[in-house]
């Protein structure tokens, strides 16, 4: 995550201790795709969720065992996502178990199932944050998610969370179809009293794998990030936001430094980005699927590191012989050749991944692509 509000505007963020402490002892933040089920059918769903329950889904006992394993691995945050996590019948039992361990929990939801009672139960389980996805204005959101009325229902979910005292934010995935709606998302947040927005770069995973018409060109990506930066600056000055972040493309860090005009501000932002260490996929970020498969992050469902039904999470995560983890944790020797020559490499580390099932070196690529020019990276 690139914290635009902090790096560009100097606004402190709640999770700064996780991002910028070089010698922290935390394990990975884990996205738990706790169910394959979803009540919507989003065109760009990275997890290929459906309306059907997977026969391989972890049982309540297995899921609780996983939570204990994550606590043993010193996981600082567990993100319950899906599918739609509210469709998991035992969600509140799992959240209660996490609360006892204790594990900090957050929810990623489409918001449509969070009625007043559900919001109160989430608050009672000490959920620290609920992120609700919005794809633009009403018509575009409903079209993306192929469900008339889901925009209104999502905002009702936001309101119910707020009334229950839950910290709530918006999640927005940037595509060619909705990039021009970025200012509208800021306005939606302001109108709803939401003070945190996360902008996700689209990764070609799940149903988004073949959505080539949704992928922004490098210039369009720059334009989108420019808009996010400018709107963040405006909203920070108006005291309308606490945190604005971009997720998924670590080129955003160096690009932000290129845009900064103050030498002092640039030096501070650069120091923070170096402390963060760039892309932490496979190091400080992990994912566990509904079937128990462990992945380097939530967009790597094409490759499993192992399964918690057979080994503990820590055994899988600390396996010294895992070839993909070894590559991700040694990017100074294994990375895209252009990245290795980039002057920003140590604070970015690139978006290196493979999208198929075969992790041979020929199949690794920058995804999402870097949008910086050769001149900007020092070539």
Coordinates of C-alpha atoms in Angstrom, one line a residue:
X1 CA 0.0 0.0 0.0
X2 CA 1.2 3.5 -0.9
X3 CA -0.2 6.0 1.6
X4 CA -0.7 9.1 -0.5
X5 CA -2.1 11.2 2.4
X6 CA 1.0 10.6 4.4
X7 CA 3.7 10.6 1.8
X8 CA 2.4 13.5 -0.2
X9 CA 0.5 15.5 2.4
X10 CA 2.3 14.5 5.7
X11 CA -0.9 13.2 7.3
X12 CA -0.2 10.4 9.9
X13 CA -1.9 7.0 9.3
X14 CA -3.3 4.5 11.7
X15 CA -1.1 1.6 10.3
X16 CA 2.2 3.6 10.1
X17 CA 3.8 1.3 12.6
X18 CA 3.2 -1.7 10.3
X19 CA 4.5 0.1 7.2
X20 CA 7.5 2.1 8.3
X21 CA 9.1 0.3 11.2
X22 CA 12.1 -1.4 9.6
X23 CA 12.8 -3.9 12.4
X24 CA 9.3 -5.0 13.3
X25 CA 8.7 -8.5 14.5
X26 CA 5.2 -8.9 12.9
X27 CA 4.4 -11.9 10.7
X28 CA 2.4 -11.3 7.5
X29 CA -0.9 -9.6 7.1
X30 CA -3.2 -12.3 5.9
X31 CA -6.2 -12.0 3.6
X32 CA -8.5 -15.0 4.5
X33 CA -10.8 -15.6 1.5
X34 CA -13.2 -17.3 3.9
X35 CA -15.8 -18.3 1.3
X36 CA -16.2 -18.8 -2.4
X37 CA -19.9 -17.6 -2.2
X38 CA -21.0 -14.1 -3.3
X39 CA -24.4 -12.6 -3.8
X40 CA -23.1 -10.4 -6.7
X41 CA -21.3 -11.2 -9.9
X42 CA -18.7 -8.5 -10.4
X43 CA -17.1 -8.4 -13.8
X44 CA -13.6 -7.8 -12.3
X45 CA -13.7 -10.3 -9.4
X46 CA -10.2 -11.5 -8.7
X47 CA -11.3 -14.6 -6.8
X48 CA -13.9 -15.9 -9.4
X49 CA -16.5 -16.1 -6.7
X50 CA -19.9 -17.7 -7.5
X51 CA -23.2 -18.2 -5.8
X52 CA -22.3 -21.8 -4.9
X53 CA -20.7 -23.1 -1.8
X54 CA -17.3 -24.8 -2.4
X55 CA -17.2 -28.4 -1.2
X56 CA -13.6 -27.8 -0.2
X57 CA -14.4 -24.8 2.1
X58 CA -12.8 -25.0 5.5
X59 CA -15.1 -26.2 8.2
X60 CA -15.7 -24.1 11.3
X61 CA -13.2 -26.3 13.2
X62 CA -10.6 -26.0 10.5
X63 CA -11.1 -22.2 10.2
X64 CA -10.7 -21.8 13.9
X65 CA -7.5 -23.9 13.8
X66 CA -6.2 -21.6 11.1
X67 CA -6.9 -18.5 13.2
X68 CA -4.8 -20.1 16.0
X69 CA -2.0 -20.8 13.6
X70 CA -2.1 -17.2 12.4
X71 CA -1.8 -16.0 16.0
X72 CA 1.2 -18.3 16.5
X73 CA 2.7 -16.8 13.3
X74 CA 2.4 -13.3 14.9
X75 CA 0.0 -12.1 12.2
X76 CA -0.9 -8.5 12.9
X77 CA -4.1 -8.3 10.9
X78 CA -6.5 -10.9 9.4
X79 CA -8.6 -9.6 6.6
X80 CA -11.8 -11.6 6.2
X81 CA -12.8 -11.4 2.5
X82 CA -14.3 -13.7 -0.1
X83 CA -16.5 -14.0 -2.0
X84 CA -18.7 -12.1 0.4
X85 CA -17.7 -12.9 4.0
X86 CA -21.2 -12.2 5.3
X87 CA -22.4 -15.3 3.4
X88 CA -20.3 -17.5 5.6
X89 CA -22.7 -18.9 8.2
X90 CA -20.1 -19.1 11.0
X91 CA -18.5 -15.7 10.3
X92 CA -19.4 -14.3 13.7
X93 CA -18.2 -17.4 15.5
X94 CA -14.8 -17.1 13.7
X95 CA -14.6 -13.4 14.6
X96 CA -15.4 -14.2 18.2
X97 CA -12.6 -16.8 18.2
X98 CA -10.2 -14.2 16.7
X99 CA -11.2 -11.7 19.4
X100 CA -10.2 -14.2 22.1
X101 CA -6.8 -14.9 20.7
X102 CA -6.5 -11.9 20.2
X103 CA -6.2 -11.2 16.5
X104 CA -7.0 -7.8 14.9
X105 CA -9.7 -8.4 12.3
X106 CA -10.9 -6.4 9.4
X107 CA -13.7 -7.1 6.8
X108 CA -13.7 -6.6 3.1
X109 CA -17.4 -6.6 1.9
X110 CA -19.6 -5.5 -0.9
X111 CA -21.7 -4.0 1.9
X112 CA -25.1 -5.2 0.7
X113 CA -25.7 -7.7 3.5
X114 CA -24.6 -5.4 6.3
X115 CA -27.9 -4.6 7.9
X116 CA -28.2 -2.9 11.3
X117 CA -28.1 -6.2 13.2
X118 CA -25.0 -7.5 11.3
X119 CA -23.2 -4.2 11.9
X120 CA -23.8 -4.4 15.6
X121 CA -22.6 -8.0 15.7
X122 CA -19.4 -7.0 13.8
X123 CA -18.8 -4.2 16.3
X124 CA -19.4 -6.7 19.2
X125 CA -16.7 -8.9 17.8
X126 CA -14.2 -5.9 17.9
X127 CA -13.8 -5.8 14.1
X128 CA -11.5 -2.8 13.7
X129 CA -12.4 -1.8 10.1
X130 CA -14.9 -2.6 7.4
X131 CA -13.9 -1.8 3.8
X132 CA -16.8 -1.6 1.3
X133 CA -16.3 -1.7 -2.4
X134 CA -17.6 1.0 -4.7
X135 CA -17.0 1.2 -8.4
X136 CA -18.2 4.6 -9.2
X137 CA -21.6 6.3 -9.3
X138 CA -24.9 4.3 -9.0
X139 CA -25.3 3.3 -12.6
X140 CA -21.7 2.2 -13.2
X141 CA -21.5 0.4 -9.9
X142 CA -24.7 -1.6 -10.5
X143 CA -23.5 -2.4 -14.0
X144 CA -20.1 -3.6 -12.8
X145 CA -21.6 -5.8 -10.2
X146 CA -24.5 -6.9 -12.4
X147 CA -27.0 -6.3 -9.7
X148 CA -29.5 -3.4 -9.9
X149 CA -29.8 -1.6 -6.5
X150 CA -26.5 -2.9 -5.1
X151 CA -25.0 0.7 -5.0
X152 CA -27.8 1.8 -2.7
X153 CA -27.5 -1.3 -0.6
X154 CA -23.7 -0.8 -0.3
X155 CA -24.2 2.7 1.0
X156 CA -26.8 1.5 3.4
X157 CA -24.2 -1.0 4.7
X158 CA -21.8 1.9 5.2
X159 CA -24.4 3.8 7.2
X160 CA -25.2 0.8 9.3
X161 CA -21.5 0.3 10.1
X162 CA -21.1 3.9 11.1
X163 CA -24.1 3.8 13.3
X164 CA -22.6 0.8 15.0
X165 CA -19.4 2.7 15.7
X166 CA -17.3 0.7 13.1
X167 CA -14.5 2.5 11.3
X168 CA -15.5 2.2 7.6
X169 CA -13.8 3.0 4.3
X170 CA -14.3 2.7 0.6
X171 CA -12.4 0.4 -1.8
X172 CA -12.3 1.3 -5.5
X173 CA -10.6 -0.8 -8.3
X174 CA -9.4 1.3 -11.1
X175 CA -10.3 0.3 -14.6
X176 CA -10.5 2.0 -18.0
X177 CA -14.3 2.2 -17.6
X178 CA -14.3 3.9 -14.2
X179 CA -11.1 5.9 -13.9
X180 CA -13.0 9.1 -14.6
X181 CA -15.1 8.4 -11.6
X182 CA -12.3 8.9 -9.1
X183 CA -13.4 12.4 -8.2
X184 CA -16.9 11.1 -7.7
X185 CA -15.7 8.5 -5.2
X186 CA -14.1 11.3 -3.1
X187 CA -17.4 13.1 -3.2
X188 CA -19.3 9.9 -2.3
X189 CA -17.0 9.4 0.7
X190 CA -17.3 13.0 1.8
X191 CA -21.1 13.0 1.6
X192 CA -21.2 9.7 3.6
X193 CA -18.7 10.9 6.2
X194 CA -16.2 8.3 5.2
X195 CA -12.6 9.3 5.9
X196 CA -10.6 6.4 4.3
X197 CA -10.4 5.4 0.7
X198 CA -8.3 2.7 -0.9
X199 CA -7.7 2.7 -4.7
X200 CA -6.7 -0.7 -6.1
X201 CA -4.9 -1.2 -9.4
X202 CA -6.5 -4.0 -11.4
X203 CA -4.6 -7.2 -11.4
X204 CA -5.4 -9.7 -14.2
X205 CA -6.6 -12.5 -11.9
X206 CA -9.9 -14.3 -11.6
X207 CA -12.6 -12.9 -13.9
X208 CA -10.3 -9.9 -14.6
X209 CA -7.8 -12.2 -16.3
X210 CA -9.2 -11.7 -19.8
X211 CA -10.6 -8.2 -19.4
X212 CA -8.1 -6.6 -21.7
X213 CA -10.5 -3.7 -22.5
X214 CA -10.5 -2.8 -18.8
X215 CA -6.7 -2.4 -18.5
X216 CA -5.5 1.2 -18.5
X217 CA -2.6 2.3 -20.7
X218 CA 0.5 3.6 -18.9
X219 CA -0.6 7.2 -19.6
X220 CA -4.1 6.5 -18.3
X221 CA -2.7 5.0 -15.2
X222 CA -0.5 8.1 -14.6
X223 CA -3.6 10.3 -15.2
X224 CA -5.6 8.2 -12.6
X225 CA -2.8 8.5 -10.0
X226 CA -2.5 12.2 -10.7
X227 CA -6.2 12.6 -10.0
X228 CA -5.9 10.6 -6.7
X229 CA -2.9 12.7 -5.6
X230 CA -4.6 16.0 -6.4
X231 CA -7.9 15.1 -4.8
X232 CA -6.1 13.8 -1.8
X233 CA -4.3 17.1 -1.4
X234 CA -7.6 18.9 -1.8
X235 CA -9.4 16.8 0.7
X236 CA -6.6 16.8 3.3
X237 CA -6.6 20.6 3.1
X238 CA -10.4 20.6 3.7
X239 CA -9.9 18.1 6.5
X240 CA -12.3 15.6 4.8
X241 CA -10.1 12.5 4.9
X242 CA -7.8 10.7 7.3
X243 CA -6.2 8.3 4.9
X244 CA -6.0 7.7 1.1
X245 CA -4.0 4.8 -0.3
X246 CA -3.2 3.1 -3.5
X247 CA -2.8 -0.7 -3.6
X248 CA -1.2 -3.2 -6.1
X249 CA 1.2 -1.1 -8.1
X250 CA 4.4 -0.1 -6.3
X251 CA 5.4 2.2 -9.1
X252 CA 3.1 4.6 -7.4
X253 CA 5.8 5.2 -4.8
X254 CA 8.5 6.5 -7.1
X255 CA 5.9 8.3 -9.2
X256 CA 4.8 10.2 -6.1
X257 CA 8.4 11.2 -5.4
X258 CA 8.8 12.5 -9.0
X259 CA 5.7 14.7 -8.5
X260 CA 6.8 16.1 -5.1
X261 CA 8.2 19.7 -5.5
X262 CA 9.7 20.2 -2.0
X263 CA 13.1 18.8 -1.4
X264 CA 12.4 18.3 2.3
X265 CA 9.1 16.6 1.6
X266 CA 10.7 14.4 -1.0
X267 CA 13.5 13.3 1.4
X268 CA 11.0 12.4 4.1
X269 CA 8.7 10.5 1.7
X270 CA 11.7 8.6 0.2
X271 CA 13.0 7.7 3.7
X272 CA 9.5 6.3 4.6
X273 CA 9.3 4.3 1.3
X274 CA 12.7 2.8 1.9
X275 CA 11.7 1.9 5.4
X276 CA 8.6 0.2 4.0
X277 CA 10.8 -1.8 1.6
X278 CA 8.5 -1.9 -1.4
X279 CA 6.4 -4.8 -2.5
X280 CA 6.1 -7.3 0.4
X281 CA 4.2 -10.0 -1.4
X282 CA 5.3 -13.3 0.0
X283 CA 7.1 -11.6 2.9
X284 CA 4.7 -9.5 4.9
X285 CA 1.6 -10.2 2.9
X286 CA -0.1 -13.6 2.5
X287 CA -3.5 -15.1 1.6
X288 CA -5.4 -18.2 2.6
X289 CA -8.1 -19.5 0.4
X290 CA -11.5 -20.9 1.4
X291 CA -10.1 -24.4 0.7
X292 CA -7.1 -23.8 3.0
X293 CA -4.5 -23.2 0.2
X294 CA -1.8 -20.6 1.2
X295 CA -0.8 -18.0 -1.4
X296 CA 1.8 -15.2 -1.6
X297 CA -1.1 -12.8 -1.8
X298 CA -4.8 -12.8 -2.7
X299 CA -4.1 -12.4 -6.4
X300 CA -2.0 -15.6 -6.6
X301 CA -4.8 -18.2 -6.5
X302 CA -3.1 -19.8 -9.5
X303 CA -0.3 -21.2 -7.3
X304 CA -0.5 -22.8 -3.8
X305 CA 2.4 -22.8 -1.4
X306 CA 0.7 -25.6 0.6
X307 CA -2.5 -26.3 2.5
X308 CA -3.3 -25.7 6.2
X309 CA -5.3 -28.9 6.2
X310 CA -2.0 -30.7 5.9
X311 CA 0.6 -28.4 7.5
X312 CA 0.4 -25.4 9.8
X313 CA 0.5 -22.0 8.3
X314 CA 3.9 -21.3 9.8
X315 CA 5.4 -24.5 8.4
X316 CA 4.2 -23.5 4.9
X317 CA 5.3 -19.9 5.3
X318 CA 8.7 -20.6 6.7
X319 CA 9.5 -23.5 4.2
X320 CA 13.1 -22.7 3.1
X321 CA 12.7 -24.9 0.0
X322 CA 9.6 -23.2 -1.4
X323 CA 10.9 -21.8 -4.8
X324 CA 8.3 -19.1 -5.3
X325 CA 8.8 -17.7 -1.8
X326 CA 12.6 -17.8 -2.3
X327 CA 12.2 -15.7 -5.4
X328 CA 9.9 -13.2 -3.8
X329 CA 12.2 -12.8 -0.8
X330 CA 15.3 -12.4 -2.9
X331 CA 14.3 -9.8 -5.5
X332 CA 17.7 -8.1 -5.5
X333 CA 18.9 -11.1 -7.6
X334 CA 15.6 -12.3 -9.0
X335 CA 13.4 -9.6 -10.5
X336 CA 12.5 -8.1 -13.8
X337 CA 15.7 -7.0 -15.6
X338 CA 14.4 -3.5 -16.1
X339 CA 13.5 -3.3 -12.4
X340 CA 17.0 -4.3 -11.4
X341 CA 18.4 -1.3 -13.3
X342 CA 15.9 1.1 -11.9
X343 CA 17.2 3.8 -9.5
X344 CA 14.0 3.3 -7.4
X345 CA 14.3 -0.4 -7.1
X346 CA 15.0 -0.6 -3.3
X347 CA 11.9 1.4 -2.5
X348 CA 9.6 -0.3 -5.0
X349 CA 10.8 -3.9 -5.6
X350 CA 8.5 -4.2 -8.7
X351 CA 5.2 -6.0 -9.3
X352 CA 6.8 -9.3 -10.3
X353 CA 4.4 -12.3 -10.5
X354 CA 3.3 -15.1 -12.8
X355 CA -0.3 -15.5 -13.8
X356 CA -0.4 -19.1 -14.9
X357 CA 0.3 -22.2 -12.8
X358 CA 3.9 -22.7 -14.0
X359 CA 6.4 -20.6 -11.9
X360 CA 9.3 -21.2 -14.3
X361 CA 11.3 -18.0 -14.9
X362 CA 10.0 -17.4 -18.4
X363 CA 6.5 -16.9 -17.1
X364 CA 7.2 -14.1 -14.6
X365 CA 6.2 -10.6 -15.6
X366 CA 5.4 -7.2 -14.2
X367 CA 1.7 -7.3 -13.2
X368 CA 0.4 -4.6 -13.0
X369 CA 2.9 -3.1 -15.4
X370 CA 5.3 -0.3 -14.4
X371 CA 4.1 3.0 -16.0
X372 CA 7.3 4.9 -15.4
X373 CA 9.4 6.0 -18.4
X374 CA 13.1 4.9 -19.0
X375 CA 14.2 8.5 -18.2
X376 CA 12.2 8.5 -14.9
X377 CA 13.9 5.3 -13.7
X378 CA 17.4 6.4 -14.7
X379 CA 18.0 4.4 -17.9

